[in-house]
Amino acid sequence: MQKRLPSLSLSSYGMGWPANRRIAVIALVVGALIAIAATVAHLSGGEGSHQTGAGAAPTPVHSPSSAASPGPAAGSGSVPGPPQIADPVAYATAAAQMLWSYDTRDTSRDQQLAGMRAWMTTETTYADWASVSGQVPDPVLWSRMTDQDQHATAHVTEGHYPSAFKQALAEDPSAITEAYIYVVTANGTQQIAWKKGGSGAEERSVTLAVQCRPNHDCTLAAIAPSVTQ
């Protein structure tokens, strides 16, 4: 039985939000939201419903628009470009699918990073590129994956606002109007394959910070160091 190779995994390669980014988001977005003890992170655990979009989720303060996700941008290999949508949950689920998908057969590590960077907010106060780029294996591991033609596709089953985020917004609805950053958790599966018919599937979960300013398309701000349901 062929031994499984390391995969591009959020759980394995994730990096925590730097302290200055955490402090900025805590102060400007939802100061009461977070309490991860060891890291002073701002995503507290909580039992959240796994509903998508409307219903139990807070309503965005802007009108969503819909557009299909564009194809890969030049110089980004197989990494798709960001969709032009203004709904936080929809954008976060698309971002999760992008993060869990890769193809070392036609995409270099630099191209993977370039493609992921296109999803990021350009507001440096809120952009935590380290937490996103940290999802990509180091050059040596990427080279090993390339040697085995390793590639992955993803299926996102649902996305939702964590209960702690909804509670914080309910307590202080105006808190979000400084940075317009929404916290969204996405769940799904990742299907990995490599040479000689090797394959495997894993469940995936990730909590993202998505910026959706009024009358603008959403962008990715950061990936949380821990998943909050």
mmCIF file of N, CA and C in Angstrom, residues 69-161:
data_model
loop_
_atom_site.group_PDB
_atom_site.id
_atom_site.type_symbol
_atom_site.label_atom_id
_atom_site.label_comp_id
_atom_site.label_asym_id
_atom_site.label_seq_id
_atom_site.Cartn_x
_atom_site.Cartn_y
_atom_site.Cartn_z
ATOM 1 N N SER A 69 -16.902 32.875 -9.976
ATOM 2 C CA SER A 69 -15.481 33.000 -9.700
ATOM 3 C C SER A 69 -14.705 32.950 -11.001
ATOM 4 N N PRO A 70 -13.803 33.932 -11.229
ATOM 5 C CA PRO A 70 -13.035 33.929 -12.473
ATOM 6 C C PRO A 70 -12.033 32.794 -12.495
ATOM 7 N N GLY A 71 -11.503 32.518 -13.659
ATOM 8 C CA GLY A 71 -10.506 31.470 -13.788
ATOM 9 C C GLY A 71 -9.174 31.908 -13.222
ATOM 10 N N PRO A 72 -8.179 31.037 -13.311
ATOM 11 C CA PRO A 72 -6.862 31.363 -12.774
ATOM 12 C C PRO A 72 -6.291 32.619 -13.425
ATOM 13 N N ALA A 73 -5.668 33.461 -12.609
ATOM 14 C CA ALA A 73 -5.032 34.661 -13.130
ATOM 15 C C ALA A 73 -3.676 34.309 -13.725
ATOM 16 N N ALA A 74 -3.177 35.178 -14.579
ATOM 17 C CA ALA A 74 -1.870 34.943 -15.190
ATOM 18 C C ALA A 74 -0.812 34.848 -14.110
ATOM 19 N N GLY A 75 0.035 33.849 -14.216
ATOM 20 C CA GLY A 75 1.118 33.707 -13.254
ATOM 21 C C GLY A 75 0.734 33.020 -11.970
ATOM 22 N N SER A 76 -0.520 32.501 -11.893
ATOM 23 C CA SER A 76 -0.962 31.855 -10.660
ATOM 24 C C SER A 76 -1.258 30.376 -10.854
ATOM 25 N N GLY A 77 -0.841 29.806 -11.983
ATOM 26 C CA GLY A 77 -1.076 28.393 -12.200
ATOM 27 C C GLY A 77 -2.549 28.056 -12.174
ATOM 28 N N SER A 78 -2.892 27.035 -11.401
ATOM 29 C CA SER A 78 -4.284 26.580 -11.344
ATOM 30 C C SER A 78 -5.095 27.271 -10.252
ATOM 31 N N VAL A 79 -4.510 28.211 -9.526
ATOM 32 C CA VAL A 79 -5.230 28.893 -8.449
ATOM 33 C C VAL A 79 -6.274 29.828 -9.047
ATOM 34 N N PRO A 80 -7.544 29.677 -8.686
ATOM 35 C CA PRO A 80 -8.579 30.539 -9.262
ATOM 36 C C PRO A 80 -8.481 31.951 -8.714
ATOM 37 N N GLY A 81 -8.946 32.904 -9.486
ATOM 38 C CA GLY A 81 -9.021 34.272 -9.001
ATOM 39 C C GLY A 81 -10.179 34.432 -8.038
ATOM 40 N N PRO A 82 -10.170 35.481 -7.243
ATOM 41 C CA PRO A 82 -11.248 35.689 -6.262
ATOM 42 C C PRO A 82 -12.563 36.046 -6.941
ATOM 43 N N PRO A 83 -13.678 35.560 -6.400
ATOM 44 C CA PRO A 83 -14.978 35.902 -6.972
ATOM 45 C C PRO A 83 -15.350 37.337 -6.632
ATOM 46 N N GLN A 84 -16.145 37.940 -7.456
ATOM 47 C CA GLN A 84 -16.600 39.310 -7.210
ATOM 48 C C GLN A 84 -17.967 39.246 -6.537
ATOM 49 N N ILE A 85 -17.961 39.023 -5.247
ATOM 50 C CA ILE A 85 -19.188 38.924 -4.469
ATOM 51 C C ILE A 85 -19.022 39.723 -3.180
ATOM 52 N N ALA A 86 -20.142 40.175 -2.648
ATOM 53 C CA ALA A 86 -20.125 41.017 -1.459
ATOM 54 C C ALA A 86 -20.786 40.346 -0.260
ATOM 55 N N ASP A 87 -20.943 39.040 -0.324
ATOM 56 C CA ASP A 87 -21.523 38.303 0.800
ATOM 57 C C ASP A 87 -20.408 37.591 1.561
ATOM 58 N N PRO A 88 -20.235 37.858 2.866
ATOM 59 C CA PRO A 88 -19.105 37.294 3.619
ATOM 60 C C PRO A 88 -19.057 35.765 3.628
ATOM 61 N N VAL A 89 -20.208 35.116 3.822
ATOM 62 C CA VAL A 89 -20.214 33.654 3.886
ATOM 63 C C VAL A 89 -19.869 33.060 2.533
ATOM 64 N N ALA A 90 -20.446 33.606 1.474
ATOM 65 C CA ALA A 90 -20.160 33.094 0.135
ATOM 66 C C ALA A 90 -18.685 33.271 -0.216
ATOM 67 N N TYR A 91 -18.122 34.416 0.137
ATOM 68 C CA TYR A 91 -16.717 34.641 -0.173
ATOM 69 C C TYR A 91 -15.825 33.714 0.641
ATOM 70 N N ALA A 92 -16.154 33.544 1.912
ATOM 71 C CA ALA A 92 -15.337 32.693 2.780
ATOM 72 C C ALA A 92 -15.359 31.241 2.317
ATOM 73 N N THR A 93 -16.512 30.758 1.882
ATOM 74 C CA THR A 93 -16.566 29.375 1.410
ATOM 75 C C THR A 93 -15.782 29.207 0.106
ATOM 76 N N ALA A 94 -15.829 30.223 -0.751
ATOM 77 C CA ALA A 94 -15.020 30.172 -1.974
ATOM 78 C C ALA A 94 -13.532 30.205 -1.632
ATOM 79 N N ALA A 95 -13.172 31.015 -0.637
ATOM 80 C CA ALA A 95 -11.772 31.095 -0.215
ATOM 81 C C ALA A 95 -11.305 29.770 0.378
ATOM 82 N N ALA A 96 -12.163 29.128 1.148
ATOM 83 C CA ALA A 96 -11.800 27.834 1.728
ATOM 84 C C ALA A 96 -11.560 26.803 0.632
ATOM 85 N N GLN A 97 -12.404 26.802 -0.384
ATOM 86 C CA GLN A 97 -12.211 25.868 -1.490
ATOM 87 C C GLN A 97 -10.894 26.143 -2.198
ATOM 88 N N MET A 98 -10.570 27.416 -2.381
ATOM 89 C CA MET A 98 -9.291 27.781 -2.984
ATOM 90 C C MET A 98 -8.121 27.300 -2.131
ATOM 91 N N LEU A 99 -8.201 27.490 -0.833
ATOM 92 C CA LEU A 99 -7.117 27.118 0.069
ATOM 93 C C LEU A 99 -6.884 25.614 0.117
ATOM 94 N N TRP A 100 -7.941 24.847 -0.041
ATOM 95 C CA TRP A 100 -7.829 23.396 0.058
ATOM 96 C C TRP A 100 -7.559 22.732 -1.289
ATOM 97 N N SER A 101 -7.431 23.515 -2.345
ATOM 98 C CA SER A 101 -7.201 22.969 -3.682
ATOM 99 C C SER A 101 -5.817 23.393 -4.185
ATOM 100 N N TYR A 102 -5.152 22.495 -4.859
ATOM 101 C CA TYR A 102 -3.851 22.809 -5.450
ATOM 102 C C TYR A 102 -3.504 21.728 -6.463
ATOM 103 N N ASP A 103 -2.526 22.034 -7.310
ATOM 104 C CA ASP A 103 -2.098 21.066 -8.323
ATOM 105 C C ASP A 103 -0.626 21.299 -8.616
ATOM 106 N N THR A 104 0.216 20.473 -8.035
ATOM 107 C CA THR A 104 1.657 20.648 -8.227
ATOM 108 C C THR A 104 2.099 20.253 -9.631
ATOM 109 N N ARG A 105 1.204 19.657 -10.412
ATOM 110 C CA ARG A 105 1.567 19.249 -11.775
ATOM 111 C C ARG A 105 1.711 20.443 -12.700
ATOM 112 N N ASP A 106 0.973 21.518 -12.430
ATOM 113 C CA ASP A 106 1.053 22.680 -13.313
ATOM 114 C C ASP A 106 1.197 24.005 -12.570
ATOM 115 N N THR A 107 1.420 23.932 -11.265
ATOM 116 C CA THR A 107 1.514 25.150 -10.464
ATOM 117 C C THR A 107 2.730 25.080 -9.559
ATOM 118 N N SER A 108 3.607 26.047 -9.675
ATOM 119 C CA SER A 108 4.773 26.108 -8.794
ATOM 120 C C SER A 108 4.361 26.679 -7.444
ATOM 121 N N ARG A 109 5.224 26.556 -6.477
ATOM 122 C CA ARG A 109 4.937 27.120 -5.157
ATOM 123 C C ARG A 109 4.770 28.634 -5.247
ATOM 124 N N ASP A 110 5.614 29.300 -6.017
ATOM 125 C CA ASP A 110 5.495 30.752 -6.171
ATOM 126 C C ASP A 110 4.173 31.132 -6.825
ATOM 127 N N GLN A 111 3.735 30.347 -7.794
ATOM 128 C CA GLN A 111 2.451 30.610 -8.421
ATOM 129 C C GLN A 111 1.301 30.401 -7.440
ATOM 130 N N GLN A 112 1.418 29.376 -6.604
ATOM 131 C CA GLN A 112 0.391 29.122 -5.600
ATOM 132 C C GLN A 112 0.259 30.322 -4.669
ATOM 133 N N LEU A 113 1.381 30.836 -4.227
ATOM 134 C CA LEU A 113 1.370 31.991 -3.330
ATOM 135 C C LEU A 113 0.819 33.229 -4.031
ATOM 136 N N ALA A 114 1.216 33.423 -5.281
ATOM 137 C CA ALA A 114 0.731 34.585 -6.023
ATOM 138 C C ALA A 114 -0.782 34.521 -6.195
ATOM 139 N N GLY A 115 -1.296 33.331 -6.493
ATOM 140 C CA GLY A 115 -2.730 33.180 -6.648
ATOM 141 C C GLY A 115 -3.483 33.440 -5.359
ATOM 142 N N MET A 116 -2.946 32.968 -4.255
ATOM 143 C CA MET A 116 -3.582 33.190 -2.958
ATOM 144 C C MET A 116 -3.545 34.662 -2.570
ATOM 145 N N ARG A 117 -2.463 35.343 -2.914
ATOM 146 C CA ARG A 117 -2.312 36.749 -2.547
ATOM 147 C C ARG A 117 -3.390 37.612 -3.207
ATOM 148 N N ALA A 118 -3.826 37.200 -4.391
ATOM 149 C CA ALA A 118 -4.845 37.971 -5.105
ATOM 150 C C ALA A 118 -6.167 38.029 -4.343
ATOM 151 N N TRP A 119 -6.385 37.120 -3.419
ATOM 152 C CA TRP A 119 -7.614 37.104 -2.631
ATOM 153 C C TRP A 119 -7.564 38.056 -1.439
ATOM 154 N N MET A 120 -6.394 38.598 -1.131
ATOM 155 C CA MET A 120 -6.205 39.353 0.112
ATOM 156 C C MET A 120 -6.690 40.806 0.012
ATOM 157 N N THR A 121 -7.107 41.344 1.144
ATOM 158 C CA THR A 121 -7.396 42.762 1.224
ATOM 159 C C THR A 121 -6.113 43.554 1.031
ATOM 160 N N THR A 122 -6.244 44.716 0.423
ATOM 161 C CA THR A 122 -5.083 45.587 0.236
ATOM 162 C C THR A 122 -4.897 46.544 1.403
ATOM 163 N N GLU A 123 -5.777 46.471 2.394
ATOM 164 C CA GLU A 123 -5.652 47.325 3.573
ATOM 165 C C GLU A 123 -4.664 46.676 4.541
ATOM 166 N N THR A 124 -3.480 47.216 4.607
ATOM 167 C CA THR A 124 -2.399 46.584 5.372
ATOM 168 C C THR A 124 -2.699 46.514 6.866
ATOM 169 N N THR A 125 -3.561 47.374 7.355
ATOM 170 C CA THR A 125 -3.909 47.334 8.777
ATOM 171 C C THR A 125 -4.542 46.008 9.155
ATOM 172 N N TYR A 126 -5.277 45.410 8.220
ATOM 173 C CA TYR A 126 -6.042 44.210 8.520
ATOM 174 C C TYR A 126 -5.524 42.964 7.807
ATOM 175 N N ALA A 127 -4.675 43.135 6.824
ATOM 176 C CA ALA A 127 -4.196 41.981 6.062
ATOM 177 C C ALA A 127 -3.126 41.220 6.829
ATOM 178 N N ASP A 128 -3.387 39.962 7.108
ATOM 179 C CA ASP A 128 -2.410 39.094 7.776
ATOM 180 C C ASP A 128 -1.959 38.043 6.768
ATOM 181 N N TRP A 129 -1.055 38.427 5.894
ATOM 182 C CA TRP A 129 -0.583 37.549 4.835
ATOM 183 C C TRP A 129 0.129 36.333 5.410
ATOM 184 N N ALA A 130 0.807 36.494 6.540
ATOM 185 C CA ALA A 130 1.540 35.364 7.124
ATOM 186 C C ALA A 130 0.600 34.207 7.459
ATOM 187 N N SER A 131 -0.608 34.515 7.913
ATOM 188 C CA SER A 131 -1.531 33.442 8.273
ATOM 189 C C SER A 131 -2.048 32.707 7.040
ATOM 190 N N VAL A 132 -2.037 33.376 5.895
ATOM 191 C CA VAL A 132 -2.499 32.757 4.659
ATOM 192 C C VAL A 132 -1.354 32.030 3.956
ATOM 193 N N SER A 133 -0.239 32.716 3.789
ATOM 194 C CA SER A 133 0.908 32.080 3.115
ATOM 195 C C SER A 133 1.434 30.901 3.915
ATOM 196 N N GLY A 134 1.184 30.903 5.224
ATOM 197 C CA GLY A 134 1.623 29.798 6.066
ATOM 198 C C GLY A 134 0.909 28.494 5.793
ATOM 199 N N GLN A 135 -0.144 28.533 4.968
ATOM 200 C CA GLN A 135 -0.834 27.307 4.591
ATOM 201 C C GLN A 135 -0.061 26.508 3.550
ATOM 202 N N VAL A 136 0.881 27.150 2.869
ATOM 203 C CA VAL A 136 1.626 26.499 1.789
ATOM 204 C C VAL A 136 2.875 25.830 2.353
ATOM 205 N N PRO A 137 3.101 24.574 2.040
ATOM 206 C CA PRO A 137 4.301 23.879 2.523
ATOM 207 C C PRO A 137 5.573 24.586 2.081
ATOM 208 N N ASP A 138 6.650 24.342 2.800
ATOM 209 C CA ASP A 138 7.928 24.959 2.466
ATOM 210 C C ASP A 138 8.426 24.432 1.118
ATOM 211 N N PRO A 139 9.435 25.093 0.533
ATOM 212 C CA PRO A 139 9.888 24.705 -0.811
ATOM 213 C C PRO A 139 10.316 23.248 -0.924
ATOM 214 N N VAL A 140 10.952 22.700 0.094
ATOM 215 C CA VAL A 140 11.401 21.315 0.027
ATOM 216 C C VAL A 140 10.215 20.362 -0.041
ATOM 217 N N LEU A 141 9.226 20.581 0.814
ATOM 218 C CA LEU A 141 8.055 19.706 0.809
ATOM 219 C C LEU A 141 7.253 19.883 -0.474
ATOM 220 N N TRP A 142 7.136 21.121 -0.952
ATOM 221 C CA TRP A 142 6.422 21.340 -2.213
ATOM 222 C C TRP A 142 7.114 20.590 -3.344
ATOM 223 N N SER A 143 8.446 20.577 -3.332
ATOM 224 C CA SER A 143 9.198 19.849 -4.353
ATOM 225 C C SER A 143 8.910 18.356 -4.287
ATOM 226 N N ARG A 144 8.824 17.800 -3.097
ATOM 227 C CA ARG A 144 8.498 16.386 -2.925
ATOM 228 C C ARG A 144 7.094 16.099 -3.455
ATOM 229 N N MET A 145 6.172 16.992 -3.163
ATOM 230 C CA MET A 145 4.803 16.826 -3.648
ATOM 231 C C MET A 145 4.759 16.889 -5.174
ATOM 232 N N THR A 146 5.576 17.796 -5.753
ATOM 233 C CA THR A 146 5.641 17.920 -7.203
ATOM 234 C C THR A 146 6.181 16.646 -7.845
ATOM 235 N N ASP A 147 7.177 16.053 -7.219
ATOM 236 C CA ASP A 147 7.752 14.809 -7.738
ATOM 237 C C ASP A 147 6.708 13.706 -7.832
ATOM 238 N N GLN A 148 5.708 13.771 -6.983
ATOM 239 C CA GLN A 148 4.662 12.749 -6.961
ATOM 240 C C GLN A 148 3.361 13.199 -7.635
ATOM 241 N N ASP A 149 3.431 14.348 -8.356
ATOM 242 C CA ASP A 149 2.245 14.872 -9.049
ATOM 243 C C ASP A 149 1.060 15.049 -8.097
ATOM 244 N N GLN A 150 1.326 15.447 -6.893
ATOM 245 C CA GLN A 150 0.248 15.542 -5.904
ATOM 246 C C GLN A 150 -0.672 16.722 -6.230
ATOM 247 N N HIS A 151 -1.957 16.487 -6.116
ATOM 248 C CA HIS A 151 -2.942 17.527 -6.376
ATOM 249 C C HIS A 151 -4.175 17.267 -5.517
ATOM 250 N N ALA A 152 -4.963 18.295 -5.332
ATOM 251 C CA ALA A 152 -6.130 18.176 -4.456
ATOM 252 C C ALA A 152 -7.270 19.031 -4.959
ATOM 253 N N THR A 153 -8.457 18.529 -4.754
ATOM 254 C CA THR A 153 -9.680 19.283 -5.000
ATOM 255 C C THR A 153 -10.461 19.347 -3.699
ATOM 256 N N ALA A 154 -11.372 20.288 -3.603
ATOM 257 C CA ALA A 154 -12.102 20.473 -2.349
ATOM 258 C C ALA A 154 -13.584 20.674 -2.613
ATOM 259 N N HIS A 155 -14.367 20.257 -1.654
ATOM 260 C CA HIS A 155 -15.815 20.492 -1.671
ATOM 261 C C HIS A 155 -16.196 21.097 -0.330
ATOM 262 N N VAL A 156 -16.695 22.312 -0.355
ATOM 263 C CA VAL A 156 -17.122 22.993 0.870
ATOM 264 C C VAL A 156 -18.594 22.691 1.095
ATOM 265 N N THR A 157 -18.884 22.073 2.222
ATOM 266 C CA THR A 157 -20.260 21.663 2.497
ATOM 267 C C THR A 157 -21.101 22.776 3.101
ATOM 268 N N GLU A 158 -20.481 23.676 3.850
ATOM 269 C CA GLU A 158 -21.247 24.773 4.442
ATOM 270 C C GLU A 158 -20.321 25.823 5.028
ATOM 271 N N GLY A 159 -20.873 27.023 5.204
ATOM 272 C CA GLY A 159 -20.169 28.097 5.878
ATOM 273 C C GLY A 159 -21.136 28.831 6.787
ATOM 274 N N HIS A 160 -20.643 29.341 7.898
ATOM 275 C CA HIS A 160 -21.536 30.008 8.838
ATOM 276 C C HIS A 160 -20.752 30.978 9.716
ATOM 277 N N TYR A 161 -21.469 31.927 10.312
ATOM 278 C CA TYR A 161 -20.875 32.804 11.306
ATOM 279 C C TYR A 161 -20.810 32.057 12.638
#
